[in-house]
Amino acid sequence: MGGQKSDSPFSPSSSSSSSWFSNFCYSALRVKTLTGFSSSDTYSQTSSGDGLVRRLGLFDLILLGIGASIGAGIFVVTGTVARDAGPGVTISFILAGAACVLNALCYAELASRFPAVVGGAYLYSYTAFNELTAFLVFTQLMLDYHIGAASIARSLASYLVTILELFPFFKENIPSWIGHGGKEFFGGTLSINILAPVLLVLLTIILCRGVGESSALNSFMTSTKVIIVLVVIIAGAFEVDVSNWSPFAPNGFKAIVTGSTVVFFAYVGFDAVANSAEESKRPQRDLPIGILGSLLICAILYIAVCLVITGMVPYQFLGEDAPLAEAFTSKGLKYVSILISIGAVAGLTTTLLVGLYVQQSRLYLGIGRDGLLPSVFAKVHPTRHTPIHSQIWVGLVAAVMSGLFNVHILSHILSVGSLTGYSVVSACVVTLRWKDKAASQVSTMRISNWHEGVICLVVIASCGFIAGLCYRFNAAFAFVLVAVLVAVLSAVVLHYRQVYTEPSTFSCPGVPIVPAACIFFNIFLFAQLHYEAWLRFVVLSIIAVGVYAFYGQYHADPTSNQTIVYHRAPMEESQ
């Protein structure tokens, strides 16, 4: 499957005295060509030892997605949002879950379309758009993942200390700089924490040992977490007072919508399944099921917890730090509160494990193979079959950040990469469906259909941002309506002006309408982020362009087919 190809004026052959800028532009517009995969293809490990091992079955992938999604959010975010949305927080989770299902459908199509290689959103954008776009997506995602890992490690350390303090020997004898928060310096910018980096080092060692050990730990911890959540739901159901559900939306529907923009990030994690493509036994069948199945299970658990917690305690009395634990304590069920703390530890551990394992090291592996970063990131251990250098690097970065920096300040610039990455993935679904057929067609405006389609996608994203800003700053509803209408018109143009093909593997329904809706809503949420997040997006993009200009463009090799480490499996092996 190739990308958009044209006789670019930036081609080195167009002039013997090409300037540095023209060479940069030519390199930036390069695409990665990957061989298409049919639904009957099966891949196996070669004997070269330079690839990952296919050990993950469908059950492992589903647990991977659940482990990446359900962390402290189910124990904390539910109560925090309920303080504003009331029992209507249930609708907030339904709306956010519906939006994530649309994103998951796009991920599922691309994961089954390119099942043999790692890379996720980075790989898809490299194939659908160009080299520079792929590198920008990678940098935005990686900063999100690094900050997220540091934040989760600190929360995990705090919960562990809380459990230890249940024993008299440890109670009030553990300094804050070991686990609870940290010792702050320079006005809180630096915050020393010892336990968080220690936990990250331990998890990194486990991950370096191999995917088998990592998957076993994730399966055990995720199963424990889900069982505890089910116990919480069942025990809480007997304490529900339906009168607490009235009024259902005390602050109106707008509070529910605002809540959905917050809880949206509680679902983030299903993309970890797509990033594990190279370690899946049957990727074309299992990846789409793993992505959608894990997301559906997470949505059911979130909604059930919301109904229970708002039914047990009036929403205005819910705590903000540990609402679930406090709700059960107020009902005299302290043993359930202890279970919740254990569940939070299990949830944070799996979220951190999957984040380091799939969402970070495997992306570094993919970009190292393509040469956009030093080749040391592409090294795979010959016996462990893990990207050991990438794994150590992401563990080291997260450990330093969690040990030195105040992650609450860093959290202000979080989620930019996830929202932009999801938007690009949705756009990739559209462009990979039509660009090969439409590239040669030219409209009456002398603009190729491919470029016309990209312009429509950009307009949809812009309208999402404008609508988000209008909603955020309480502008007149007419402005929001105009932005929505322009986005709908652009989606209609996409539908009728392009020729679409159906992939032979899993197919996202409703193309281009579903991906267009994903882009609009993702960028709408982007507009709700703190202004520091917008600044981070611009600054990091500039830095990424600089790194690409002075290193990436000279070392990248888009012709390197990442599927080279796999071959068609013998018939008897695939049966």
mmCIF file of N, CA and C in Angstrom, residues 204-277:
data_model
loop_
_atom_site.group_PDB
_atom_site.id
_atom_site.type_symbol
_atom_site.label_atom_id
_atom_site.label_comp_id
_atom_site.label_asym_id
_atom_site.label_seq_id
_atom_site.Cartn_x
_atom_site.Cartn_y
_atom_site.Cartn_z
ATOM 1 N N THR A 204 10.399 -1.870 34.154
ATOM 2 C CA THR A 204 11.248 -1.897 32.964
ATOM 3 C C THR A 204 12.053 -3.190 32.901
ATOM 4 N N ILE A 205 12.550 -3.653 34.040
ATOM 5 C CA ILE A 205 13.296 -4.922 34.076
ATOM 6 C C ILE A 205 12.392 -6.075 33.650
ATOM 7 N N ILE A 206 11.157 -6.076 34.137
ATOM 8 C CA ILE A 206 10.210 -7.129 33.744
ATOM 9 C C ILE A 206 9.948 -7.081 32.249
ATOM 10 N N LEU A 207 9.761 -5.878 31.705
ATOM 11 C CA LEU A 207 9.487 -5.734 30.278
ATOM 12 C C LEU A 207 10.672 -6.156 29.424
ATOM 13 N N CYS A 208 11.882 -5.907 29.890
ATOM 14 C CA CYS A 208 13.074 -6.292 29.137
ATOM 15 C C CYS A 208 13.254 -7.807 29.087
ATOM 16 N N ARG A 209 12.656 -8.509 30.020
ATOM 17 C CA ARG A 209 12.799 -9.957 30.053
ATOM 18 C C ARG A 209 12.007 -10.645 28.958
ATOM 19 N N GLY A 210 10.980 -9.979 28.437
ATOM 20 C CA GLY A 210 10.259 -10.575 27.327
ATOM 21 C C GLY A 210 8.768 -10.358 27.408
ATOM 22 N N VAL A 211 8.109 -10.505 26.259
ATOM 23 C CA VAL A 211 6.676 -10.263 26.182
ATOM 24 C C VAL A 211 5.887 -11.316 26.944
ATOM 25 N N GLY A 212 6.431 -12.524 27.062
ATOM 26 C CA GLY A 212 5.731 -13.567 27.795
ATOM 27 C C GLY A 212 5.547 -13.209 29.249
ATOM 28 N N GLU A 213 6.638 -12.795 29.912
ATOM 29 C CA GLU A 213 6.567 -12.394 31.309
ATOM 30 C C GLU A 213 5.698 -11.161 31.486
ATOM 31 N N SER A 214 5.835 -10.191 30.571
ATOM 32 C CA SER A 214 5.060 -8.957 30.654
ATOM 33 C C SER A 214 3.572 -9.252 30.491
ATOM 34 N N SER A 215 3.239 -10.097 29.523
ATOM 35 C CA SER A 215 1.841 -10.433 29.277
ATOM 36 C C SER A 215 1.254 -11.184 30.461
ATOM 37 N N ALA A 216 2.037 -12.067 31.073
ATOM 38 C CA ALA A 216 1.546 -12.825 32.224
ATOM 39 C C ALA A 216 1.234 -11.895 33.391
ATOM 40 N N LEU A 217 2.132 -10.932 33.663
ATOM 41 C CA LEU A 217 1.894 -9.979 34.748
ATOM 42 C C LEU A 217 0.682 -9.116 34.444
ATOM 43 N N ASN A 218 0.572 -8.633 33.198
ATOM 44 C CA ASN A 218 -0.565 -7.801 32.824
ATOM 45 C C ASN A 218 -1.869 -8.575 32.950
ATOM 46 N N SER A 219 -1.876 -9.833 32.510
ATOM 47 C CA SER A 219 -3.086 -10.651 32.590
ATOM 48 C C SER A 219 -3.519 -10.841 34.038
ATOM 49 N N PHE A 220 -2.547 -11.127 34.915
ATOM 50 C CA PHE A 220 -2.868 -11.344 36.325
ATOM 51 C C PHE A 220 -3.408 -10.066 36.968
ATOM 52 N N MET A 221 -2.710 -8.943 36.755
ATOM 53 C CA MET A 221 -3.107 -7.686 37.390
ATOM 54 C C MET A 221 -4.437 -7.177 36.819
ATOM 55 N N THR A 222 -4.626 -7.323 35.503
ATOM 56 C CA THR A 222 -5.876 -6.859 34.896
ATOM 57 C C THR A 222 -7.046 -7.699 35.368
ATOM 58 N N SER A 223 -6.863 -9.012 35.443
ATOM 59 C CA SER A 223 -7.928 -9.887 35.939
ATOM 60 C C SER A 223 -8.285 -9.531 37.374
ATOM 61 N N THR A 224 -7.269 -9.274 38.199
ATOM 62 C CA THR A 224 -7.506 -8.872 39.587
ATOM 63 C C THR A 224 -8.309 -7.577 39.645
ATOM 64 N N LYS A 225 -7.911 -6.631 38.815
ATOM 65 C CA LYS A 225 -8.589 -5.335 38.793
ATOM 66 C C LYS A 225 -10.052 -5.474 38.385
ATOM 67 N N VAL A 226 -10.320 -6.234 37.343
ATOM 68 C CA VAL A 226 -11.692 -6.400 36.856
ATOM 69 C C VAL A 226 -12.551 -7.110 37.905
ATOM 70 N N ILE A 227 -11.988 -8.129 38.553
ATOM 71 C CA ILE A 227 -12.737 -8.847 39.598
ATOM 72 C C ILE A 227 -13.100 -7.899 40.733
ATOM 73 N N ILE A 228 -12.148 -7.056 41.144
ATOM 74 C CA ILE A 228 -12.415 -6.104 42.230
ATOM 75 C C ILE A 228 -13.485 -5.096 41.815
ATOM 76 N N VAL A 229 -13.424 -4.623 40.571
ATOM 77 C CA VAL A 229 -14.446 -3.686 40.084
ATOM 78 C C VAL A 229 -15.815 -4.345 40.083
ATOM 79 N N LEU A 230 -15.890 -5.604 39.676
ATOM 80 C CA LEU A 230 -17.169 -6.324 39.686
ATOM 81 C C LEU A 230 -17.689 -6.491 41.112
ATOM 82 N N VAL A 231 -16.787 -6.776 42.065
ATOM 83 C CA VAL A 231 -17.189 -6.880 43.472
ATOM 84 C C VAL A 231 -17.736 -5.541 43.954
ATOM 85 N N VAL A 232 -17.057 -4.459 43.571
ATOM 86 C CA VAL A 232 -17.511 -3.118 43.949
ATOM 87 C C VAL A 232 -18.908 -2.853 43.393
ATOM 88 N N ILE A 233 -19.142 -3.219 42.155
ATOM 89 C CA ILE A 233 -20.445 -2.980 41.520
ATOM 90 C C ILE A 233 -21.538 -3.795 42.208
ATOM 91 N N ILE A 234 -21.254 -5.062 42.453
ATOM 92 C CA ILE A 234 -22.265 -5.932 43.068
ATOM 93 C C ILE A 234 -22.560 -5.503 44.500
ATOM 94 N N ALA A 235 -21.499 -5.252 45.289
ATOM 95 C CA ALA A 235 -21.700 -4.832 46.679
ATOM 96 C C ALA A 235 -22.413 -3.489 46.754
ATOM 97 N N GLY A 236 -22.037 -2.577 45.853
ATOM 98 C CA GLY A 236 -22.661 -1.254 45.869
ATOM 99 C C GLY A 236 -24.100 -1.267 45.411
ATOM 100 N N ALA A 237 -24.454 -2.227 44.548
ATOM 101 C CA ALA A 237 -25.822 -2.277 44.028
ATOM 102 C C ALA A 237 -26.845 -2.468 45.145
ATOM 103 N N PHE A 238 -26.461 -3.162 46.224
ATOM 104 C CA PHE A 238 -27.380 -3.385 47.344
ATOM 105 C C PHE A 238 -27.523 -2.143 48.225
ATOM 106 N N GLU A 239 -26.679 -1.144 48.006
ATOM 107 C CA GLU A 239 -26.728 0.074 48.816
ATOM 108 C C GLU A 239 -27.301 1.263 48.039
ATOM 109 N N VAL A 240 -27.779 1.005 46.830
ATOM 110 C CA VAL A 240 -28.275 2.088 45.975
ATOM 111 C C VAL A 240 -29.642 2.569 46.464
ATOM 112 N N ASP A 241 -29.770 3.862 46.524
ATOM 113 C CA ASP A 241 -31.057 4.518 46.820
ATOM 114 C C ASP A 241 -31.435 5.323 45.574
ATOM 115 N N VAL A 242 -32.455 4.870 44.865
ATOM 116 C CA VAL A 242 -32.792 5.481 43.571
ATOM 117 C C VAL A 242 -33.165 6.954 43.703
ATOM 118 N N SER A 243 -33.547 7.387 44.898
ATOM 119 C CA SER A 243 -33.886 8.808 45.072
ATOM 120 C C SER A 243 -32.661 9.693 44.875
ATOM 121 N N ASN A 244 -31.470 9.118 45.025
ATOM 122 C CA ASN A 244 -30.247 9.893 44.793
ATOM 123 C C ASN A 244 -30.028 10.212 43.320
ATOM 124 N N TRP A 245 -30.762 9.544 42.438
ATOM 125 C CA TRP A 245 -30.621 9.807 41.002
ATOM 126 C C TRP A 245 -31.504 10.971 40.541
ATOM 127 N N SER A 246 -32.167 11.618 41.465
ATOM 128 C CA SER A 246 -33.040 12.745 41.123
ATOM 129 C C SER A 246 -32.607 13.980 41.928
ATOM 130 N N PRO A 247 -32.322 15.088 41.223
ATOM 131 C CA PRO A 247 -32.382 15.297 39.775
ATOM 132 C C PRO A 247 -31.213 14.624 39.053
ATOM 133 N N PHE A 248 -31.494 14.128 37.860
ATOM 134 C CA PHE A 248 -30.490 13.364 37.126
ATOM 135 C C PHE A 248 -29.422 14.283 36.532
ATOM 136 N N ALA A 249 -29.828 15.465 36.100
ATOM 137 C CA ALA A 249 -28.876 16.429 35.528
ATOM 138 C C ALA A 249 -29.061 17.767 36.237
ATOM 139 N N PRO A 250 -28.564 17.908 37.449
ATOM 140 C CA PRO A 250 -28.828 19.113 38.245
ATOM 141 C C PRO A 250 -28.277 20.385 37.643
ATOM 142 N N ASN A 251 -27.216 20.309 36.874
ATOM 143 C CA ASN A 251 -26.603 21.504 36.278
ATOM 144 C C ASN A 251 -26.817 21.594 34.776
ATOM 145 N N GLY A 252 -27.781 20.843 34.271
ATOM 146 C CA GLY A 252 -28.118 20.928 32.858
ATOM 147 C C GLY A 252 -27.275 20.022 31.977
ATOM 148 N N PHE A 253 -27.682 19.974 30.708
ATOM 149 C CA PHE A 253 -27.013 19.080 29.760
ATOM 150 C C PHE A 253 -25.596 19.540 29.440
ATOM 151 N N LYS A 254 -25.333 20.848 29.527
ATOM 152 C CA LYS A 254 -23.999 21.339 29.212
ATOM 153 C C LYS A 254 -22.970 20.767 30.172
ATOM 154 N N ALA A 255 -23.332 20.605 31.438
ATOM 155 C CA ALA A 255 -22.410 20.009 32.402
ATOM 156 C C ALA A 255 -22.118 18.555 32.035
ATOM 157 N N ILE A 256 -23.113 17.868 31.477
ATOM 158 C CA ILE A 256 -22.914 16.482 31.054
ATOM 159 C C ILE A 256 -21.948 16.429 29.878
ATOM 160 N N VAL A 257 -22.130 17.355 28.916
ATOM 161 C CA VAL A 257 -21.228 17.393 27.754
ATOM 162 C C VAL A 257 -19.809 17.740 28.197
ATOM 163 N N THR A 258 -19.693 18.724 29.092
ATOM 164 C CA THR A 258 -18.367 19.078 29.608
ATOM 165 C C THR A 258 -17.737 17.877 30.311
ATOM 166 N N GLY A 259 -18.546 17.148 31.051
ATOM 167 C CA GLY A 259 -18.040 15.947 31.700
ATOM 168 C C GLY A 259 -17.549 14.909 30.712
ATOM 169 N N SER A 260 -18.209 14.802 29.573
ATOM 170 C CA SER A 260 -17.771 13.822 28.560
ATOM 171 C C SER A 260 -16.404 14.173 28.003
ATOM 172 N N THR A 261 -16.076 15.471 27.940
ATOM 173 C CA THR A 261 -14.743 15.854 27.461
ATOM 174 C C THR A 261 -13.665 15.465 28.461
ATOM 175 N N VAL A 262 -14.051 15.359 29.737
ATOM 176 C CA VAL A 262 -13.088 14.951 30.768
ATOM 177 C C VAL A 262 -12.932 13.432 30.788
ATOM 178 N N VAL A 263 -14.043 12.721 30.815
ATOM 179 C CA VAL A 263 -13.977 11.262 30.943
ATOM 180 C C VAL A 263 -13.561 10.594 29.638
ATOM 181 N N PHE A 264 -13.529 11.342 28.538
ATOM 182 C CA PHE A 264 -13.048 10.785 27.268
ATOM 183 C C PHE A 264 -11.685 10.129 27.448
ATOM 184 N N PHE A 265 -10.837 10.751 28.255
ATOM 185 C CA PHE A 265 -9.474 10.265 28.406
ATOM 186 C C PHE A 265 -9.401 9.005 29.274
ATOM 187 N N ALA A 266 -10.510 8.678 29.951
ATOM 188 C CA ALA A 266 -10.540 7.425 30.707
ATOM 189 C C ALA A 266 -10.585 6.223 29.778
ATOM 190 N N TYR A 267 -10.998 6.437 28.526
ATOM 191 C CA TYR A 267 -11.070 5.343 27.560
ATOM 192 C C TYR A 267 -9.777 5.182 26.763
ATOM 193 N N VAL A 268 -8.916 6.185 26.821
ATOM 194 C CA VAL A 268 -7.700 6.139 26.007
ATOM 195 C C VAL A 268 -6.850 4.952 26.431
ATOM 196 N N GLY A 269 -6.431 4.167 25.466
ATOM 197 C CA GLY A 269 -5.637 2.982 25.760
ATOM 198 C C GLY A 269 -5.882 1.859 24.775
ATOM 199 N N PHE A 270 -7.026 1.923 24.065
ATOM 200 C CA PHE A 270 -7.302 0.860 23.103
ATOM 201 C C PHE A 270 -6.300 0.848 21.955
ATOM 202 N N ASP A 271 -5.634 1.988 21.720
ATOM 203 C CA ASP A 271 -4.633 2.027 20.662
ATOM 204 C C ASP A 271 -3.426 1.155 20.990
ATOM 205 N N ALA A 272 -3.286 0.779 22.276
ATOM 206 C CA ALA A 272 -2.194 -0.122 22.649
ATOM 207 C C ALA A 272 -2.326 -1.458 21.946
ATOM 208 N N VAL A 273 -3.555 -1.880 21.686
ATOM 209 C CA VAL A 273 -3.771 -3.144 20.979
ATOM 210 C C VAL A 273 -3.237 -3.040 19.556
ATOM 211 N N ALA A 274 -3.493 -1.911 18.886
ATOM 212 C CA ALA A 274 -2.993 -1.722 17.522
ATOM 213 C C ALA A 274 -1.470 -1.706 17.491
ATOM 214 N N ASN A 275 -0.853 -1.129 18.519
ATOM 215 C CA ASN A 275 0.604 -1.048 18.552
ATOM 216 C C ASN A 275 1.272 -2.384 18.829
ATOM 217 N N SER A 276 0.495 -3.393 19.222
ATOM 218 C CA SER A 276 1.055 -4.726 19.478
ATOM 219 C C SER A 276 0.894 -5.652 18.279
ATOM 220 N N ALA A 277 0.700 -5.071 17.085
ATOM 221 C CA ALA A 277 0.429 -5.867 15.882
ATOM 222 C C ALA A 277 1.502 -6.917 15.616
#
